[in-house]
Amino acid sequence: MHCPFCRHSDTKVLDSRVAEDGCSIRRRRCCQSCEQRFTTLELMQLTVVKRSGATEAFDREKAIAGVRKACKGRPLTEDDLARLGHAVEDALRASGQAEFASHEIGMAILEPLRELDEVAYLRFAAVYKQFETAEDFEIEIESLRKHRAEQLAALMDDPALEPTSAASG
């Protein structure tokens, strides 16, 4: 690690801690040359194993490029896609793994995409779950309906949403 002040390459780690997000390590360092102190934040490098067996570093933008195709014509913004990409990367990092099959990346996109836009979800799922028949779509649509009903039921049972009665007096 090079010192950001004098560019000397010999630095000493004084303290290491897992950052609040649990996905990175915060290190307090001291330069052996100029004795300046600084902090580094280290992230685990995520690796994607392609179908061919080749590996490459995870690229959030590349993952979102496929989603962008499924979202064509849908009322989603680039900010929506950026948030989705961030959520997917966070979920991958939180798993504690460093290496993922490309298919696992696609599957990790499905959950947040379902919450964002059901039509885009179906388009994307058709590719990553390899739908072959109309029945595959019917099964997935039924799954979406069940998920939506569960979400609605959970909202109705949420005591925070109960109307409060004003005390009379």
PDB file of C-alpha atoms in Angstrom:
ATOM      1  CA  MET A   1       0.000   0.000   0.000  1.00  0.00           C
ATOM      2  CA  HIS A   2       1.434   3.349  -1.045  1.00  0.00           C
ATOM      3  CA  CYS A   3       1.274   6.288   1.336  1.00  0.00           C
ATOM      4  CA  PRO A   4      -1.106   8.941  -0.084  1.00  0.00           C
ATOM      5  CA  PHE A   5       1.165  11.693   1.265  1.00  0.00           C
ATOM      6  CA  CYS A   6       4.686  10.708   0.177  1.00  0.00           C
ATOM      7  CA  ARG A   7       3.963   7.693  -2.098  1.00  0.00           C
ATOM      8  CA  HIS A   8       6.351   5.508  -0.080  1.00  0.00           C
ATOM      9  CA  SER A   9       5.425   1.843  -0.446  1.00  0.00           C
ATOM     10  CA  ASP A  10       6.124   0.687   3.106  1.00  0.00           C
ATOM     11  CA  THR A  11       3.153   1.232   5.419  1.00  0.00           C
ATOM     12  CA  LYS A  12       2.287  -0.430   8.687  1.00  0.00           C
ATOM     13  CA  VAL A  13      -1.208  -1.537   9.722  1.00  0.00           C
ATOM     14  CA  LEU A  14      -2.030  -0.143  13.165  1.00  0.00           C
ATOM     15  CA  ASP A  15      -5.611  -1.374  13.476  1.00  0.00           C
ATOM     16  CA  SER A  16      -8.065  -3.479  11.436  1.00  0.00           C
ATOM     17  CA  ARG A  17     -11.832  -3.660  11.890  1.00  0.00           C
ATOM     18  CA  VAL A  18     -14.775  -4.976   9.977  1.00  0.00           C
ATOM     19  CA  ALA A  19     -16.661  -1.936   8.704  1.00  0.00           C
ATOM     20  CA  GLU A  20     -20.267  -1.299   9.738  1.00  0.00           C
ATOM     21  CA  ASP A  21     -21.593  -2.757   6.489  1.00  0.00           C
ATOM     22  CA  GLY A  22     -19.897  -6.064   7.310  1.00  0.00           C
ATOM     23  CA  CYS A  23     -18.626  -6.326   3.743  1.00  0.00           C
ATOM     24  CA  SER A  24     -15.374  -4.433   4.030  1.00  0.00           C
ATOM     25  CA  ILE A  25     -12.367  -4.042   6.295  1.00  0.00           C
ATOM     26  CA  ARG A  26     -11.245  -0.675   7.611  1.00  0.00           C
ATOM     27  CA  ARG A  27      -7.519  -0.417   8.286  1.00  0.00           C
ATOM     28  CA  ARG A  28      -5.686   2.380  10.058  1.00  0.00           C
ATOM     29  CA  ARG A  29      -2.178   2.668   8.641  1.00  0.00           C
ATOM     30  CA  CYS A  30       1.010   4.585   9.286  1.00  0.00           C
ATOM     31  CA  CYS A  31       3.665   5.397   6.697  1.00  0.00           C
ATOM     32  CA  GLN A  32       7.106   4.125   7.704  1.00  0.00           C
ATOM     33  CA  SER A  33       8.750   7.028   5.851  1.00  0.00           C
ATOM     34  CA  CYS A  34       6.777  10.230   6.631  1.00  0.00           C
ATOM     35  CA  GLU A  35       4.885   8.821   9.651  1.00  0.00           C
ATOM     36  CA  GLN A  36       1.558  10.201   8.405  1.00  0.00           C
ATOM     37  CA  ARG A  37      -1.513   8.172   9.338  1.00  0.00           C
ATOM     38  CA  PHE A  38      -4.362   7.275   6.999  1.00  0.00           C
ATOM     39  CA  THR A  39      -7.291   4.900   6.677  1.00  0.00           C
ATOM     40  CA  THR A  40      -8.003   2.401   3.925  1.00  0.00           C
ATOM     41  CA  LEU A  41     -11.225   0.577   3.168  1.00  0.00           C
ATOM     42  CA  GLU A  42     -10.764  -2.828   1.610  1.00  0.00           C
ATOM     43  CA  LEU A  43     -13.519  -4.650  -0.266  1.00  0.00           C
ATOM     44  CA  MET A  44     -13.563  -8.312  -1.162  1.00  0.00           C
ATOM     45  CA  GLN A  45     -12.995  -8.759  -4.900  1.00  0.00           C
ATOM     46  CA  LEU A  46     -16.028 -10.506  -6.385  1.00  0.00           C
ATOM     47  CA  THR A  47     -15.255 -12.935  -9.205  1.00  0.00           C
ATOM     48  CA  VAL A  48     -17.600 -14.322 -11.845  1.00  0.00           C
ATOM     49  CA  VAL A  49     -17.029 -17.796 -13.278  1.00  0.00           C
ATOM     50  CA  LYS A  50     -18.298 -17.841 -16.863  1.00  0.00           C
ATOM     51  CA  ARG A  51     -19.885 -20.892 -18.483  1.00  0.00           C
ATOM     52  CA  SER A  52     -16.653 -21.443 -20.379  1.00  0.00           C
ATOM     53  CA  GLY A  53     -14.781 -21.712 -17.070  1.00  0.00           C
ATOM     54  CA  ALA A  54     -13.009 -18.373 -17.522  1.00  0.00           C
ATOM     55  CA  THR A  55     -13.101 -15.975 -14.573  1.00  0.00           C
ATOM     56  CA  GLU A  56     -13.382 -12.209 -14.485  1.00  0.00           C
ATOM     57  CA  ALA A  57     -13.990  -9.509 -11.902  1.00  0.00           C
ATOM     58  CA  PHE A  58     -17.642  -8.719 -11.145  1.00  0.00           C
ATOM     59  CA  ASP A  59     -18.754  -5.607 -13.026  1.00  0.00           C
ATOM     60  CA  ARG A  60     -21.987  -4.081 -11.744  1.00  0.00           C
ATOM     61  CA  GLU A  61     -22.580  -2.214 -15.013  1.00  0.00           C
ATOM     62  CA  LYS A  62     -22.202  -5.394 -17.042  1.00  0.00           C
ATOM     63  CA  ALA A  63     -24.764  -7.139 -14.822  1.00  0.00           C
ATOM     64  CA  ILE A  64     -27.192  -4.251 -15.276  1.00  0.00           C
ATOM     65  CA  ALA A  65     -26.750  -4.263 -19.065  1.00  0.00           C
ATOM     66  CA  GLY A  66     -28.798  -7.473 -19.280  1.00  0.00           C
ATOM     67  CA  VAL A  67     -31.455  -6.035 -17.003  1.00  0.00           C
ATOM     68  CA  ARG A  68     -31.613  -2.910 -19.161  1.00  0.00           C
ATOM     69  CA  LYS A  69     -32.756  -5.072 -22.090  1.00  0.00           C
ATOM     70  CA  ALA A  70     -35.545  -6.614 -19.993  1.00  0.00           C
ATOM     71  CA  CYS A  71     -36.615  -3.104 -18.931  1.00  0.00           C
ATOM     72  CA  LYS A  72     -36.868  -1.723 -22.470  1.00  0.00           C
ATOM     73  CA  GLY A  73     -40.138   0.172 -22.792  1.00  0.00           C
ATOM     74  CA  ARG A  74     -40.831  -0.004 -19.039  1.00  0.00           C
ATOM     75  CA  PRO A  75     -41.177   3.103 -16.812  1.00  0.00           C
ATOM     76  CA  LEU A  76     -37.796   2.628 -15.113  1.00  0.00           C
ATOM     77  CA  THR A  77     -35.012   5.182 -14.852  1.00  0.00           C
ATOM     78  CA  GLU A  78     -31.254   4.750 -14.914  1.00  0.00           C
ATOM     79  CA  ASP A  79     -31.332   5.592 -11.190  1.00  0.00           C
ATOM     80  CA  ASP A  80     -33.696   2.650 -10.627  1.00  0.00           C
ATOM     81  CA  LEU A  81     -31.245   0.363 -12.443  1.00  0.00           C
ATOM     82  CA  ALA A  82     -28.275   1.787 -10.543  1.00  0.00           C
ATOM     83  CA  ARG A  83     -30.031   1.115  -7.213  1.00  0.00           C
ATOM     84  CA  LEU A  84     -30.855  -2.404  -8.382  1.00  0.00           C
ATOM     85  CA  GLY A  85     -27.198  -2.999  -9.317  1.00  0.00           C
ATOM     86  CA  HIS A  86     -26.073  -1.738  -5.940  1.00  0.00           C
ATOM     87  CA  ALA A  87     -28.596  -3.979  -4.143  1.00  0.00           C
ATOM     88  CA  VAL A  88     -27.398  -7.018  -6.111  1.00  0.00           C
ATOM     89  CA  GLU A  89     -23.733  -6.302  -5.367  1.00  0.00           C
ATOM     90  CA  ASP A  90     -24.519  -5.769  -1.676  1.00  0.00           C
ATOM     91  CA  ALA A  91     -26.387  -9.097  -1.550  1.00  0.00           C
ATOM     92  CA  LEU A  92     -23.487 -10.907  -3.213  1.00  0.00           C
ATOM     93  CA  ARG A  93     -20.986  -9.390  -0.783  1.00  0.00           C
ATOM     94  CA  ALA A  94     -23.228 -10.201   2.192  1.00  0.00           C
ATOM     95  CA  SER A  95     -23.222 -13.875   1.192  1.00  0.00           C
ATOM     96  CA  GLY A  96     -19.579 -14.078   2.252  1.00  0.00           C
ATOM     97  CA  GLN A  97     -18.569 -15.760  -0.993  1.00  0.00           C
ATOM     98  CA  ALA A  98     -16.033 -14.277  -3.359  1.00  0.00           C
ATOM     99  CA  GLU A  99     -16.747 -16.358  -6.456  1.00  0.00           C
ATOM    100  CA  PHE A 100     -20.074 -16.765  -8.280  1.00  0.00           C
ATOM    101  CA  ALA A 101     -21.171 -18.624 -11.381  1.00  0.00           C
ATOM    102  CA  SER A 102     -22.571 -16.213 -13.972  1.00  0.00           C
ATOM    103  CA  HIS A 103     -25.927 -17.948 -13.596  1.00  0.00           C
ATOM    104  CA  GLU A 104     -25.933 -17.110  -9.853  1.00  0.00           C
ATOM    105  CA  ILE A 105     -25.509 -13.424 -10.703  1.00  0.00           C
ATOM    106  CA  GLY A 106     -28.601 -13.601 -12.903  1.00  0.00           C
ATOM    107  CA  MET A 107     -30.558 -15.333 -10.160  1.00  0.00           C
ATOM    108  CA  ALA A 108     -29.418 -12.696  -7.622  1.00  0.00           C
ATOM    109  CA  ILE A 109     -30.900 -10.007  -9.872  1.00  0.00           C
ATOM    110  CA  LEU A 110     -34.354 -11.598  -9.908  1.00  0.00           C
ATOM    111  CA  GLU A 111     -35.534 -10.733  -6.372  1.00  0.00           C
ATOM    112  CA  PRO A 112     -34.848  -6.980  -6.461  1.00  0.00           C
ATOM    113  CA  LEU A 113     -36.082  -6.817 -10.070  1.00  0.00           C
ATOM    114  CA  ARG A 114     -39.387  -8.436  -9.043  1.00  0.00           C
ATOM    115  CA  GLU A 115     -39.863  -5.652  -6.496  1.00  0.00           C
ATOM    116  CA  LEU A 116     -38.984  -3.009  -9.090  1.00  0.00           C
ATOM    117  CA  ASP A 117     -41.081  -4.089 -12.102  1.00  0.00           C
ATOM    118  CA  GLU A 118     -42.983  -7.344 -12.603  1.00  0.00           C
ATOM    119  CA  VAL A 119     -42.966  -7.215 -16.413  1.00  0.00           C
ATOM    120  CA  ALA A 120     -39.197  -6.678 -16.551  1.00  0.00           C
ATOM    121  CA  TYR A 121     -38.886  -9.465 -13.984  1.00  0.00           C
ATOM    122  CA  LEU A 122     -40.807 -11.888 -16.214  1.00  0.00           C
ATOM    123  CA  ARG A 123     -38.697 -10.971 -19.237  1.00  0.00           C
ATOM    124  CA  PHE A 124     -35.472 -11.460 -17.298  1.00  0.00           C
ATOM    125  CA  ALA A 125     -36.695 -14.651 -15.591  1.00  0.00           C
ATOM    126  CA  ALA A 126     -37.594 -16.154 -18.962  1.00  0.00           C
ATOM    127  CA  VAL A 127     -33.910 -16.036 -19.904  1.00  0.00           C
ATOM    128  CA  TYR A 128     -32.280 -16.951 -16.584  1.00  0.00           C
ATOM    129  CA  LYS A 129     -34.749 -19.655 -15.626  1.00  0.00           C
ATOM    130  CA  GLN A 130     -34.740 -20.870 -19.222  1.00  0.00           C
ATOM    131  CA  PHE A 131     -38.487 -20.876 -19.820  1.00  0.00           C
ATOM    132  CA  GLU A 132     -39.391 -23.296 -22.586  1.00  0.00           C
ATOM    133  CA  THR A 133     -43.196 -23.257 -22.631  1.00  0.00           C
ATOM    134  CA  ALA A 134     -46.139 -20.969 -21.932  1.00  0.00           C
ATOM    135  CA  GLU A 135     -46.719 -23.063 -18.813  1.00  0.00           C
ATOM    136  CA  ASP A 136     -43.379 -21.838 -17.444  1.00  0.00           C
ATOM    137  CA  PHE A 137     -44.723 -18.262 -17.751  1.00  0.00           C
ATOM    138  CA  GLU A 138     -48.024 -19.264 -16.124  1.00  0.00           C
ATOM    139  CA  ILE A 139     -46.204 -20.807 -13.157  1.00  0.00           C
ATOM    140  CA  GLU A 140     -44.059 -17.698 -12.728  1.00  0.00           C
ATOM    141  CA  ILE A 141     -47.077 -15.376 -13.006  1.00  0.00           C
ATOM    142  CA  GLU A 142     -48.878 -17.409 -10.344  1.00  0.00           C
ATOM    143  CA  SER A 143     -45.783 -17.109  -8.157  1.00  0.00           C
ATOM    144  CA  LEU A 144     -45.854 -13.309  -8.662  1.00  0.00           C
ATOM    145  CA  ARG A 145     -49.538 -13.187  -7.677  1.00  0.00           C
ATOM    146  CA  LYS A 146     -48.868 -15.240  -4.544  1.00  0.00           C
ATOM    147  CA  HIS A 147     -45.923 -12.996  -3.603  1.00  0.00           C
ATOM    148  CA  ARG A 148     -48.039  -9.853  -4.105  1.00  0.00           C
ATOM    149  CA  ALA A 149     -50.859 -11.335  -1.959  1.00  0.00           C
ATOM    150  CA  GLU A 150     -48.356 -12.186   0.809  1.00  0.00           C
ATOM    151  CA  GLN A 151     -46.973  -8.642   0.734  1.00  0.00           C
ATOM    152  CA  LEU A 152     -50.478  -7.185   0.951  1.00  0.00           C
ATOM    153  CA  ALA A 153     -51.389  -9.497   3.842  1.00  0.00           C
ATOM    154  CA  ALA A 154     -48.214  -8.499   5.687  1.00  0.00           C
ATOM    155  CA  LEU A 155     -49.097  -4.821   5.244  1.00  0.00           C
ATOM    156  CA  MET A 156     -52.605  -5.405   6.578  1.00  0.00           C
ATOM    157  CA  ASP A 157     -51.205  -7.193   9.656  1.00  0.00           C
ATOM    158  CA  ASP A 158     -48.650  -4.450  10.377  1.00  0.00           C
ATOM    159  CA  PRO A 159     -49.620  -2.830  13.724  1.00  0.00           C
ATOM    160  CA  ALA A 160     -47.735   0.328  12.723  1.00  0.00           C
ATOM    161  CA  LEU A 161     -50.416   0.918  10.091  1.00  0.00           C
ATOM    162  CA  GLU A 162     -53.332   0.582  12.545  1.00  0.00           C
ATOM    163  CA  PRO A 163     -55.300   3.802  12.928  1.00  0.00           C
ATOM    164  CA  THR A 164     -54.780   5.416  16.310  1.00  0.00           C
ATOM    165  CA  SER A 165     -57.735   6.561  18.342  1.00  0.00           C
ATOM    166  CA  ALA A 166     -57.503   9.992  19.850  1.00  0.00           C
ATOM    167  CA  ALA A 167     -58.082  10.207  23.570  1.00  0.00           C
ATOM    168  CA  SER A 168     -61.276  12.087  24.299  1.00  0.00           C
ATOM    169  CA  GLY A 169     -61.476  14.349  27.207  1.00  0.00           C
TER     170      GLY A 169
END
